[in-house]
Amino acid sequence: MKTTTIILMAIGLVSLSSCEQKTDTNVMLENSETRTELFDAIASNHNYMTEFMGNMQGNDHAMQMMKGNQNIMGNMMKGEDLNMILNDSLMSMNMMQSMMKDGKMMSHMIQIMHKEGMLSEDCMNSSMKMMNDKGINKGGMHN
């Protein structure tokens, strides 16, 4: 009787442990519906999105893709978003350091600030001239 109980318990434990499923994230992400659900869940949750953005900032490939996407950069620089960025001193400092490394982005930002009325024509031209004098490549932007 004792032996039977031990055998049944062993079989039960083996059965329960075999029910544990390991999730392969790459397999999940291959399914476009699952991927869209994950993206929507992250984008609609403030904490998840904050963590995701921090993760992106620590990833060189993600940052290069962000810099290269003019739609994202342009949308971030419009209206209230730009004011929020400029009012946050740490974000402002990080943004300026990034722009100093990327002449095309810096030129684009100067033009947006001029368009939004934050820089006069003279100030914009002076900034562009300074960039030329320092040999900063503006990527074909306004001279």
mmCIF file of N, CA and C in Angstrom:
data_model
loop_
_atom_site.group_PDB
_atom_site.id
_atom_site.type_symbol
_atom_site.label_atom_id
_atom_site.label_comp_id
_atom_site.label_asym_id
_atom_site.label_seq_id
_atom_site.Cartn_x
_atom_site.Cartn_y
_atom_site.Cartn_z
ATOM 1 N N MET A 1 0.820 -1.187 0.000
ATOM 2 C CA MET A 1 0.000 0.000 0.000
ATOM 3 C C MET A 1 0.867 1.254 0.000
ATOM 4 N N LYS A 2 1.920 1.213 0.827
ATOM 5 C CA LYS A 2 2.816 2.342 0.908
ATOM 6 C C LYS A 2 3.534 2.551 -0.429
ATOM 7 N N THR A 3 3.961 1.499 -1.028
ATOM 8 C CA THR A 3 4.663 1.561 -2.301
ATOM 9 C C THR A 3 3.736 2.090 -3.391
ATOM 10 N N THR A 4 2.498 1.670 -3.391
ATOM 11 C CA THR A 4 1.516 2.126 -4.377
ATOM 12 C C THR A 4 1.282 3.630 -4.218
ATOM 13 N N THR A 5 1.176 4.110 -3.002
ATOM 14 C CA THR A 5 0.951 5.533 -2.741
ATOM 15 C C THR A 5 2.137 6.348 -3.243
ATOM 16 N N ILE A 6 3.336 5.863 -2.972
ATOM 17 C CA ILE A 6 4.543 6.578 -3.417
ATOM 18 C C ILE A 6 4.610 6.606 -4.939
ATOM 19 N N ILE A 7 4.295 5.510 -5.574
ATOM 20 C CA ILE A 7 4.312 5.446 -7.049
ATOM 21 C C ILE A 7 3.265 6.384 -7.630
ATOM 22 N N LEU A 8 2.064 6.394 -7.062
ATOM 23 C CA LEU A 8 1.001 7.279 -7.549
ATOM 24 C C LEU A 8 1.386 8.750 -7.353
ATOM 25 N N MET A 9 2.006 9.075 -6.220
ATOM 26 C CA MET A 9 2.444 10.459 -5.975
ATOM 27 C C MET A 9 3.534 10.848 -6.978
ATOM 28 N N ALA A 10 4.457 9.949 -7.260
ATOM 29 C CA ALA A 10 5.529 10.223 -8.222
ATOM 30 C C ALA A 10 4.943 10.461 -9.610
ATOM 31 N N ILE A 11 3.991 9.614 -9.997
ATOM 32 C CA ILE A 11 3.332 9.791 -11.302
ATOM 33 C C ILE A 11 2.586 11.124 -11.335
ATOM 34 N N GLY A 12 1.924 11.464 -10.247
ATOM 35 C CA GLY A 12 1.202 12.740 -10.157
ATOM 36 C C GLY A 12 2.133 13.928 -10.276
ATOM 37 N N LEU A 13 3.273 13.891 -9.602
ATOM 38 C CA LEU A 13 4.235 14.992 -9.671
ATOM 39 C C LEU A 13 4.829 15.124 -11.069
ATOM 40 N N VAL A 14 5.143 14.005 -11.689
ATOM 41 C CA VAL A 14 5.684 14.033 -13.052
ATOM 42 C C VAL A 14 4.635 14.614 -14.008
ATOM 43 N N SER A 15 3.371 14.205 -13.821
ATOM 44 C CA SER A 15 2.292 14.708 -14.671
ATOM 45 C C SER A 15 2.125 16.211 -14.502
ATOM 46 N N LEU A 16 2.140 16.699 -13.265
ATOM 47 C CA LEU A 16 1.995 18.133 -13.011
ATOM 48 C C LEU A 16 3.162 18.931 -13.556
ATOM 49 N N SER A 17 4.354 18.419 -13.413
ATOM 50 C CA SER A 17 5.525 19.165 -13.902
ATOM 51 C C SER A 17 5.568 19.190 -15.425
ATOM 52 N N SER A 18 4.991 18.206 -16.078
ATOM 53 C CA SER A 18 4.980 18.198 -17.538
ATOM 54 C C SER A 18 3.980 19.199 -18.096
ATOM 55 N N CYS A 19 3.071 19.717 -17.275
ATOM 56 C CA CYS A 19 2.089 20.703 -17.721
ATOM 57 C C CYS A 19 2.700 22.095 -17.851
ATOM 58 N N GLU A 20 3.855 22.306 -17.250
ATOM 59 C CA GLU A 20 4.497 23.613 -17.316
ATOM 60 C C GLU A 20 4.905 23.893 -18.756
ATOM 61 N N GLN A 21 4.440 25.032 -19.286
ATOM 62 C CA GLN A 21 4.761 25.379 -20.663
ATOM 63 C C GLN A 21 5.764 26.516 -20.680
ATOM 64 N N LYS A 22 6.755 26.390 -21.488
ATOM 65 C CA LYS A 22 7.735 27.452 -21.664
ATOM 66 C C LYS A 22 7.329 28.242 -22.901
ATOM 67 N N THR A 23 7.326 29.579 -22.751
ATOM 68 C CA THR A 23 6.925 30.443 -23.851
ATOM 69 C C THR A 23 8.154 30.886 -24.616
ATOM 70 N N ASP A 24 8.147 30.616 -25.909
ATOM 71 C CA ASP A 24 9.223 31.082 -26.775
ATOM 72 C C ASP A 24 8.772 32.409 -27.377
ATOM 73 N N THR A 25 9.402 33.515 -26.942
ATOM 74 C CA THR A 25 8.969 34.838 -27.386
ATOM 75 C C THR A 25 9.122 35.018 -28.891
ATOM 76 N N ASN A 26 10.138 34.432 -29.475
ATOM 77 C CA ASN A 26 10.310 34.579 -30.925
ATOM 78 C C ASN A 26 9.154 33.948 -31.693
ATOM 79 N N VAL A 27 8.665 32.805 -31.212
ATOM 80 C CA VAL A 27 7.522 32.151 -31.855
ATOM 81 C C VAL A 27 6.284 33.039 -31.701
ATOM 82 N N MET A 28 6.098 33.617 -30.509
ATOM 83 C CA MET A 28 4.956 34.504 -30.290
ATOM 84 C C MET A 28 5.018 35.713 -31.216
ATOM 85 N N LEU A 29 6.198 36.308 -31.379
ATOM 86 C CA LEU A 29 6.334 37.514 -32.190
ATOM 87 C C LEU A 29 6.207 37.248 -33.684
ATOM 88 N N GLU A 30 6.363 36.022 -34.107
ATOM 89 C CA GLU A 30 6.178 35.688 -35.521
ATOM 90 C C GLU A 30 4.720 35.819 -35.939
ATOM 91 N N ASN A 31 3.807 35.650 -34.998
ATOM 92 C CA ASN A 31 2.379 35.773 -35.282
ATOM 93 C C ASN A 31 2.011 37.263 -35.264
ATOM 94 N N SER A 32 1.573 37.798 -36.406
ATOM 95 C CA SER A 32 1.303 39.236 -36.514
ATOM 96 C C SER A 32 0.176 39.695 -35.582
ATOM 97 N N GLU A 33 -0.822 38.855 -35.369
ATOM 98 C CA GLU A 33 -1.920 39.240 -34.458
ATOM 99 C C GLU A 33 -1.423 39.355 -33.024
ATOM 100 N N THR A 34 -0.632 38.390 -32.595
ATOM 101 C CA THR A 34 -0.070 38.417 -31.243
ATOM 102 C C THR A 34 0.855 39.618 -31.090
ATOM 103 N N ARG A 35 1.675 39.859 -32.109
ATOM 104 C CA ARG A 35 2.598 40.991 -32.086
ATOM 105 C C ARG A 35 1.828 42.305 -31.959
ATOM 106 N N THR A 36 0.753 42.473 -32.725
ATOM 107 C CA THR A 36 -0.059 43.686 -32.658
ATOM 108 C C THR A 36 -0.687 43.841 -31.277
ATOM 109 N N GLU A 37 -1.177 42.751 -30.704
ATOM 110 C CA GLU A 37 -1.750 42.805 -29.360
ATOM 111 C C GLU A 37 -0.707 43.241 -28.336
ATOM 112 N N LEU A 38 0.507 42.712 -28.456
ATOM 113 C CA LEU A 38 1.583 43.106 -27.543
ATOM 114 C C LEU A 38 1.926 44.585 -27.697
ATOM 115 N N PHE A 39 2.059 45.049 -28.932
ATOM 116 C CA PHE A 39 2.371 46.458 -29.178
ATOM 117 C C PHE A 39 1.282 47.357 -28.598
ATOM 118 N N ASP A 40 0.016 47.001 -28.829
ATOM 119 C CA ASP A 40 -1.099 47.797 -28.307
ATOM 120 C C ASP A 40 -1.103 47.818 -26.778
ATOM 121 N N ALA A 41 -0.822 46.670 -26.168
ATOM 122 C CA ALA A 41 -0.798 46.586 -24.706
ATOM 123 C C ALA A 41 0.305 47.475 -24.140
ATOM 124 N N ILE A 42 1.470 47.464 -24.768
ATOM 125 C CA ILE A 42 2.581 48.303 -24.294
ATOM 126 C C ILE A 42 2.262 49.775 -24.507
ATOM 127 N N ALA A 43 1.778 50.125 -25.690
ATOM 128 C CA ALA A 43 1.515 51.524 -26.019
ATOM 129 C C ALA A 43 0.409 52.135 -25.166
ATOM 130 N N SER A 44 -0.538 51.332 -24.712
ATOM 131 C CA SER A 44 -1.665 51.891 -23.950
ATOM 132 C C SER A 44 -1.442 51.856 -22.442
ATOM 133 N N ASN A 45 -0.309 51.327 -21.991
ATOM 134 C CA ASN A 45 -0.014 51.266 -20.561
ATOM 135 C C ASN A 45 1.183 52.170 -20.269
ATOM 136 N N HIS A 46 0.975 53.196 -19.440
ATOM 137 C CA HIS A 46 2.022 54.190 -19.173
ATOM 138 C C HIS A 46 3.300 53.539 -18.642
ATOM 139 N N ASN A 47 3.181 52.654 -17.676
ATOM 140 C CA ASN A 47 4.372 52.022 -17.077
ATOM 141 C C ASN A 47 5.120 51.158 -18.088
ATOM 142 N N TYR A 48 4.371 50.377 -18.879
ATOM 143 C CA TYR A 48 5.013 49.536 -19.892
ATOM 144 C C TYR A 48 5.732 50.408 -20.921
ATOM 145 N N MET A 49 5.060 51.490 -21.344
ATOM 146 C CA MET A 49 5.632 52.358 -22.368
ATOM 147 C C MET A 49 6.879 53.061 -21.843
ATOM 148 N N THR A 50 6.857 53.491 -20.590
ATOM 149 C CA THR A 50 8.024 54.134 -19.987
ATOM 150 C C THR A 50 9.201 53.166 -19.955
ATOM 151 N N GLU A 51 8.939 51.946 -19.556
ATOM 152 C CA GLU A 51 9.987 50.915 -19.520
ATOM 153 C C GLU A 51 10.500 50.626 -20.932
ATOM 154 N N PHE A 52 9.574 50.561 -21.895
ATOM 155 C CA PHE A 52 9.945 50.305 -23.287
ATOM 156 C C PHE A 52 10.826 51.427 -23.837
ATOM 157 N N MET A 53 10.452 52.673 -23.547
ATOM 158 C CA MET A 53 11.230 53.810 -24.037
ATOM 159 C C MET A 53 12.632 53.817 -23.415
ATOM 160 N N GLY A 54 12.722 53.474 -22.134
ATOM 161 C CA GLY A 54 14.025 53.370 -21.494
ATOM 162 C C GLY A 54 14.866 52.292 -22.150
ATOM 163 N N ASN A 55 14.221 51.202 -22.492
ATOM 164 C CA ASN A 55 14.902 50.104 -23.163
ATOM 165 C C ASN A 55 15.402 50.550 -24.536
ATOM 166 N N MET A 56 14.573 51.304 -25.242
ATOM 167 C CA MET A 56 14.957 51.798 -26.569
ATOM 168 C C MET A 56 16.149 52.741 -26.480
ATOM 169 N N GLN A 57 16.154 53.604 -25.457
ATOM 170 C CA GLN A 57 17.248 54.564 -25.320
ATOM 171 C C GLN A 57 18.577 53.862 -25.061
ATOM 172 N N GLY A 58 18.533 52.690 -24.488
ATOM 173 C CA GLY A 58 19.744 51.934 -24.226
ATOM 174 C C GLY A 58 20.162 51.051 -25.393
ATOM 175 N N ASN A 59 19.435 51.133 -26.502
ATOM 176 C CA ASN A 59 19.708 50.275 -27.655
ATOM 177 C C ASN A 59 20.142 51.141 -28.839
ATOM 178 N N ASP A 60 21.390 50.982 -29.285
ATOM 179 C CA ASP A 60 21.919 51.807 -30.373
ATOM 180 C C ASP A 60 21.102 51.689 -31.658
ATOM 181 N N HIS A 61 20.678 50.474 -31.986
ATOM 182 C CA HIS A 61 19.905 50.271 -33.217
ATOM 183 C C HIS A 61 18.581 51.025 -33.149
ATOM 184 N N ALA A 62 17.898 50.951 -32.020
ATOM 185 C CA ALA A 62 16.615 51.650 -31.861
ATOM 186 C C ALA A 62 16.802 53.161 -31.977
ATOM 187 N N MET A 63 17.872 53.687 -31.373
ATOM 188 C CA MET A 63 18.109 55.130 -31.436
ATOM 189 C C MET A 63 18.424 55.578 -32.861
ATOM 190 N N GLN A 64 19.171 54.788 -33.600
ATOM 191 C CA GLN A 64 19.465 55.130 -34.991
ATOM 192 C C GLN A 64 18.191 55.140 -35.821
ATOM 193 N N MET A 65 17.302 54.180 -35.557
ATOM 194 C CA MET A 65 16.039 54.136 -36.299
ATOM 195 C C MET A 65 15.177 55.353 -35.968
ATOM 196 N N MET A 66 15.166 55.767 -34.701
ATOM 197 C CA MET A 66 14.395 56.949 -34.309
ATOM 198 C C MET A 66 14.948 58.200 -34.982
ATOM 199 N N LYS A 67 16.266 58.343 -34.969
ATOM 200 C CA LYS A 67 16.889 59.519 -35.589
ATOM 201 C C LYS A 67 16.592 59.565 -37.084
ATOM 202 N N GLY A 68 16.561 58.418 -37.725
ATOM 203 C CA GLY A 68 16.348 58.355 -39.164
ATOM 204 C C GLY A 68 14.905 58.520 -39.579
ATOM 205 N N ASN A 69 13.961 58.496 -38.629
ATOM 206 C CA ASN A 69 12.542 58.591 -38.964
ATOM 207 C C ASN A 69 12.076 60.035 -38.812
ATOM 208 N N GLN A 70 12.000 60.751 -39.923
ATOM 209 C CA GLN A 70 11.629 62.172 -39.887
ATOM 210 C C GLN A 70 10.193 62.390 -39.417
ATOM 211 N N ASN A 71 9.275 61.434 -39.671
ATOM 212 C CA ASN A 71 7.897 61.589 -39.209
ATOM 213 C C ASN A 71 7.835 61.626 -37.693
ATOM 214 N N ILE A 72 8.528 60.696 -37.047
ATOM 215 C CA ILE A 72 8.531 60.658 -35.584
ATOM 216 C C ILE A 72 9.178 61.915 -35.034
ATOM 217 N N MET A 73 10.347 62.266 -35.561
ATOM 218 C CA MET A 73 11.051 63.439 -35.058
ATOM 219 C C MET A 73 10.227 64.697 -35.295
ATOM 220 N N GLY A 74 9.609 64.812 -36.470
ATOM 221 C CA GLY A 74 8.784 65.984 -36.778
ATOM 222 C C GLY A 74 7.586 66.091 -35.854
ATOM 223 N N ASN A 75 6.917 64.965 -35.598
ATOM 224 C CA ASN A 75 5.756 64.988 -34.704
ATOM 225 C C ASN A 75 6.148 65.334 -33.274
ATOM 226 N N MET A 76 7.326 64.884 -32.844
ATOM 227 C CA MET A 76 7.774 65.195 -31.493
ATOM 228 C C MET A 76 8.085 66.675 -31.335
ATOM 229 N N MET A 77 8.474 67.319 -32.407
ATOM 230 C CA MET A 77 8.915 68.705 -32.328
ATOM 231 C C MET A 77 7.781 69.711 -32.472
ATOM 232 N N LYS A 78 6.559 69.245 -32.673
ATOM 233 C CA LYS A 78 5.440 70.164 -32.884
ATOM 234 C C LYS A 78 4.820 70.601 -31.565
ATOM 235 N N GLY A 79 4.449 71.864 -31.503
ATOM 236 C CA GLY A 79 3.629 72.423 -30.435
ATOM 237 C C GLY A 79 4.000 72.067 -29.022
ATOM 238 N N GLU A 80 3.041 71.506 -28.290
ATOM 239 C CA GLU A 80 3.180 71.236 -26.861
ATOM 240 C C GLU A 80 4.294 70.250 -26.552
ATOM 241 N N ASP A 81 4.511 69.284 -27.446
ATOM 242 C CA ASP A 81 5.564 68.307 -27.202
ATOM 243 C C ASP A 81 6.924 68.994 -27.124
ATOM 244 N N LEU A 82 7.160 69.937 -28.024
ATOM 245 C CA LEU A 82 8.428 70.655 -28.016
ATOM 246 C C LEU A 82 8.563 71.475 -26.740
ATOM 247 N N ASN A 83 7.485 72.163 -26.341
ATOM 248 C CA ASN A 83 7.535 72.957 -25.106
ATOM 249 C C ASN A 83 7.814 72.074 -23.897
ATOM 250 N N MET A 84 7.198 70.893 -23.859
ATOM 251 C CA MET A 84 7.425 69.968 -22.743
ATOM 252 C C MET A 84 8.886 69.537 -22.709
ATOM 253 N N ILE A 85 9.443 69.237 -23.862
ATOM 254 C CA ILE A 85 10.834 68.810 -23.941
ATOM 255 C C ILE A 85 11.754 69.945 -23.487
ATOM 256 N N LEU A 86 11.479 71.149 -23.950
ATOM 257 C CA LEU A 86 12.331 72.281 -23.597
ATOM 258 C C LEU A 86 12.219 72.639 -22.124
ATOM 259 N N ASN A 87 11.059 72.400 -21.499
ATOM 260 C CA ASN A 87 10.878 72.709 -20.083
ATOM 261 C C ASN A 87 11.508 71.666 -19.177
ATOM 262 N N ASP A 88 11.762 70.484 -19.677
ATOM 263 C CA ASP A 88 12.394 69.431 -18.890
ATOM 264 C C ASP A 88 13.901 69.535 -19.127
ATOM 265 N N SER A 89 14.634 70.063 -18.139
ATOM 266 C CA SER A 89 16.046 70.383 -18.350
ATOM 267 C C SER A 89 16.896 69.163 -18.687
ATOM 268 N N LEU A 90 16.656 68.026 -18.040
ATOM 269 C CA LEU A 90 17.448 66.830 -18.327
ATOM 270 C C LEU A 90 17.166 66.342 -19.744
ATOM 271 N N MET A 91 15.881 66.306 -20.117
ATOM 272 C CA MET A 91 15.522 65.863 -21.460
ATOM 273 C C MET A 91 16.103 66.832 -22.488
ATOM 274 N N SER A 92 16.045 68.123 -22.175
ATOM 275 C CA SER A 92 16.567 69.143 -23.058
ATOM 276 C C SER A 92 18.073 68.947 -23.272
ATOM 277 N N MET A 93 18.791 68.690 -22.186
ATOM 278 C CA MET A 93 20.229 68.491 -22.271
ATOM 279 C C MET A 93 20.559 67.248 -23.109
ATOM 280 N N ASN A 94 19.844 66.150 -22.857
ATOM 281 C CA ASN A 94 20.071 64.914 -23.625
ATOM 282 C C ASN A 94 19.775 65.125 -25.104
ATOM 283 N N MET A 95 18.699 65.866 -25.364
ATOM 284 C CA MET A 95 18.313 66.125 -26.745
ATOM 285 C C MET A 95 19.370 66.972 -27.450
ATOM 286 N N MET A 96 19.868 67.979 -26.758
ATOM 287 C CA MET A 96 20.882 68.836 -27.355
ATOM 288 C C MET A 96 22.169 68.050 -27.630
ATOM 289 N N GLN A 97 22.555 67.182 -26.709
ATOM 290 C CA GLN A 97 23.758 66.379 -26.925
ATOM 291 C C GLN A 97 23.585 65.461 -28.139
ATOM 292 N N SER A 98 22.404 64.897 -28.288
ATOM 293 C CA SER A 98 22.140 64.042 -29.452
ATOM 294 C C SER A 98 22.186 64.854 -30.742
ATOM 295 N N MET A 99 21.593 66.036 -30.712
ATOM 296 C CA MET A 99 21.561 66.870 -31.916
ATOM 297 C C MET A 99 22.956 67.346 -32.302
ATOM 298 N N MET A 100 23.799 67.620 -31.309
ATOM 299 C CA MET A 100 25.153 68.077 -31.611
ATOM 300 C C MET A 100 25.937 67.011 -32.378
ATOM 301 N N LYS A 101 25.548 65.759 -32.215
ATOM 302 C CA LYS A 101 26.223 64.668 -32.916
ATOM 303 C C LYS A 101 25.624 64.429 -34.297
ATOM 304 N N ASP A 102 24.467 65.030 -34.564
ATOM 305 C CA ASP A 102 23.742 64.773 -35.808
ATOM 306 C C ASP A 102 23.356 66.106 -36.451
ATOM 307 N N GLY A 103 24.178 66.555 -37.415
ATOM 308 C CA GLY A 103 23.960 67.850 -38.055
ATOM 309 C C GLY A 103 22.615 67.963 -38.750
ATOM 310 N N LYS A 104 22.167 66.889 -39.375
ATOM 311 C CA LYS A 104 20.881 66.929 -40.089
ATOM 312 C C LYS A 104 19.742 67.141 -39.097
ATOM 313 N N MET A 105 19.811 66.434 -37.956
ATOM 314 C CA MET A 105 18.769 66.601 -36.942
ATOM 315 C C MET A 105 18.810 68.019 -36.374
ATOM 316 N N MET A 106 20.015 68.530 -36.127
ATOM 317 C CA MET A 106 20.159 69.866 -35.566
ATOM 318 C C MET A 106 19.593 70.910 -36.527
ATOM 319 N N SER A 107 19.913 70.765 -37.791
ATOM 320 C CA SER A 107 19.403 71.678 -38.809
ATOM 321 C C SER A 107 17.876 71.613 -38.874
ATOM 322 N N HIS A 108 17.338 70.396 -38.821
ATOM 323 C CA HIS A 108 15.884 70.201 -38.858
ATOM 324 C C HIS A 108 15.223 70.870 -37.648
ATOM 325 N N MET A 109 15.816 70.711 -36.481
ATOM 326 C CA MET A 109 15.272 71.306 -35.260
ATOM 327 C C MET A 109 15.284 72.831 -35.355
ATOM 328 N N ILE A 110 16.365 73.394 -35.859
ATOM 329 C CA ILE A 110 16.452 74.850 -36.017
ATOM 330 C C ILE A 110 15.352 75.342 -36.945
ATOM 331 N N GLN A 111 15.130 74.621 -38.036
ATOM 332 C CA GLN A 111 14.088 75.025 -38.988
ATOM 333 C C GLN A 111 12.687 74.917 -38.363
ATOM 334 N N ILE A 112 12.458 73.881 -37.585
ATOM 335 C CA ILE A 112 11.156 73.733 -36.926
ATOM 336 C C ILE A 112 10.941 74.861 -35.925
ATOM 337 N N MET A 113 11.971 75.168 -35.146
ATOM 338 C CA MET A 113 11.848 76.255 -34.178
ATOM 339 C C MET A 113 11.579 77.584 -34.880
ATOM 340 N N HIS A 114 12.194 77.798 -36.044
ATOM 341 C CA HIS A 114 11.924 79.009 -36.819
ATOM 342 C C HIS A 114 10.470 79.023 -37.313
ATOM 343 N N LYS A 115 10.046 77.892 -37.854
ATOM 344 C CA LYS A 115 8.677 77.766 -38.374
ATOM 345 C C LYS A 115 7.636 77.989 -37.273
ATOM 346 N N GLU A 116 7.932 77.507 -36.052
ATOM 347 C CA GLU A 116 7.004 77.653 -34.922
ATOM 348 C C GLU A 116 7.098 79.034 -34.257
ATOM 349 N N GLY A 117 7.985 79.889 -34.771
ATOM 350 C CA GLY A 117 8.104 81.238 -34.228
ATOM 351 C C GLY A 117 9.003 81.340 -33.004
ATOM 352 N N MET A 118 9.793 80.316 -32.747
ATOM 353 C CA MET A 118 10.680 80.338 -31.586
ATOM 354 C C MET A 118 12.035 80.958 -31.915
ATOM 355 N N LEU A 119 12.398 80.999 -33.214
ATOM 356 C CA LEU A 119 13.648 81.601 -33.666
ATOM 357 C C LEU A 119 13.342 82.582 -34.789
ATOM 358 N N SER A 120 14.018 83.715 -34.756
ATOM 359 C CA SER A 120 13.863 84.676 -35.845
ATOM 360 C C SER A 120 14.618 84.184 -37.072
ATOM 361 N N GLU A 121 14.363 84.791 -38.208
ATOM 362 C CA GLU A 121 15.064 84.452 -39.447
ATOM 363 C C GLU A 121 16.563 84.664 -39.271
ATOM 364 N N ASP A 122 16.933 85.800 -38.656
ATOM 365 C CA ASP A 122 18.356 86.090 -38.434
ATOM 366 C C ASP A 122 19.021 85.040 -37.553
ATOM 367 N N CYS A 123 18.331 84.642 -36.489
ATOM 368 C CA CYS A 123 18.884 83.645 -35.572
ATOM 369 C C CYS A 123 19.055 82.307 -36.295
ATOM 370 N N MET A 124 18.066 81.931 -37.100
ATOM 371 C CA MET A 124 18.161 80.680 -37.849
ATOM 372 C C MET A 124 19.342 80.738 -38.817
ATOM 373 N N ASN A 125 19.461 81.839 -39.562
ATOM 374 C CA ASN A 125 20.558 81.969 -40.525
ATOM 375 C C ASN A 125 21.913 81.968 -39.820
ATOM 376 N N SER A 126 21.988 82.640 -38.685
ATOM 377 C CA SER A 126 23.218 82.672 -37.907
ATOM 378 C C SER A 126 23.599 81.263 -37.433
ATOM 379 N N SER A 127 22.612 80.509 -36.983
ATOM 380 C CA SER A 127 22.865 79.138 -36.526
ATOM 381 C C SER A 127 23.348 78.266 -37.670
ATOM 382 N N MET A 128 22.712 78.410 -38.821
ATOM 383 C CA MET A 128 23.119 77.623 -39.986
ATOM 384 C C MET A 128 24.540 77.991 -40.425
ATOM 385 N N LYS A 129 24.860 79.304 -40.375
ATOM 386 C CA LYS A 129 26.203 79.748 -40.743
ATOM 387 C C LYS A 129 27.228 79.174 -39.768
ATOM 388 N N MET A 130 26.909 79.196 -38.480
ATOM 389 C CA MET A 130 27.811 78.654 -37.473
ATOM 390 C C MET A 130 28.057 77.166 -37.726
ATOM 391 N N MET A 131 26.990 76.439 -38.094
ATOM 392 C CA MET A 131 27.155 75.018 -38.400
ATOM 393 C C MET A 131 28.085 74.838 -39.596
ATOM 394 N N ASN A 132 27.913 75.674 -40.633
ATOM 395 C CA ASN A 132 28.800 75.602 -41.812
ATOM 396 C C ASN A 132 30.241 75.896 -41.413
ATOM 397 N N ASP A 133 30.431 76.956 -40.602
ATOM 398 C CA ASP A 133 31.773 77.357 -40.181
ATOM 399 C C ASP A 133 32.470 76.259 -39.382
ATOM 400 N N LYS A 134 31.698 75.500 -38.616
ATOM 401 C CA LYS A 134 32.267 74.422 -37.794
ATOM 402 C C LYS A 134 32.382 73.112 -38.570
ATOM 403 N N GLY A 135 31.940 73.124 -39.840
ATOM 404 C CA GLY A 135 32.058 71.936 -40.684
ATOM 405 C C GLY A 135 31.056 70.850 -40.344
ATOM 406 N N ILE A 136 29.913 71.235 -39.751
ATOM 407 C CA ILE A 136 28.889 70.253 -39.389
ATOM 408 C C ILE A 136 28.086 69.910 -40.640
ATOM 409 N N ASN A 137 28.015 68.635 -40.962
ATOM 410 C CA ASN A 137 27.276 68.160 -42.132
ATOM 411 C C ASN A 137 25.785 68.211 -41.835
ATOM 412 N N LYS A 138 25.057 69.032 -42.587
ATOM 413 C CA LYS A 138 23.613 69.174 -42.369
ATOM 414 C C LYS A 138 22.790 68.255 -43.248
ATOM 415 N N GLY A 139 23.430 67.376 -43.952
ATOM 416 C CA GLY A 139 22.718 66.388 -44.756
ATOM 417 C C GLY A 139 21.860 66.998 -45.843
ATOM 418 N N GLY A 140 22.314 68.077 -46.468
ATOM 419 C CA GLY A 140 21.551 68.691 -47.557
ATOM 420 C C GLY A 140 20.440 69.602 -47.099
ATOM 421 N N MET A 141 20.372 69.878 -45.789
ATOM 422 C CA MET A 141 19.317 70.759 -45.271
ATOM 423 C C MET A 141 19.666 72.203 -45.617
ATOM 424 N N HIS A 142 18.758 73.122 -45.328
ATOM 425 C CA HIS A 142 18.845 74.570 -45.564
ATOM 426 C C HIS A 142 20.253 75.104 -45.316
ATOM 427 N N ASN A 143 20.754 75.909 -46.241
ATOM 428 C CA ASN A 143 22.092 76.507 -46.068
ATOM 429 C C ASN A 143 22.013 77.895 -45.514
#
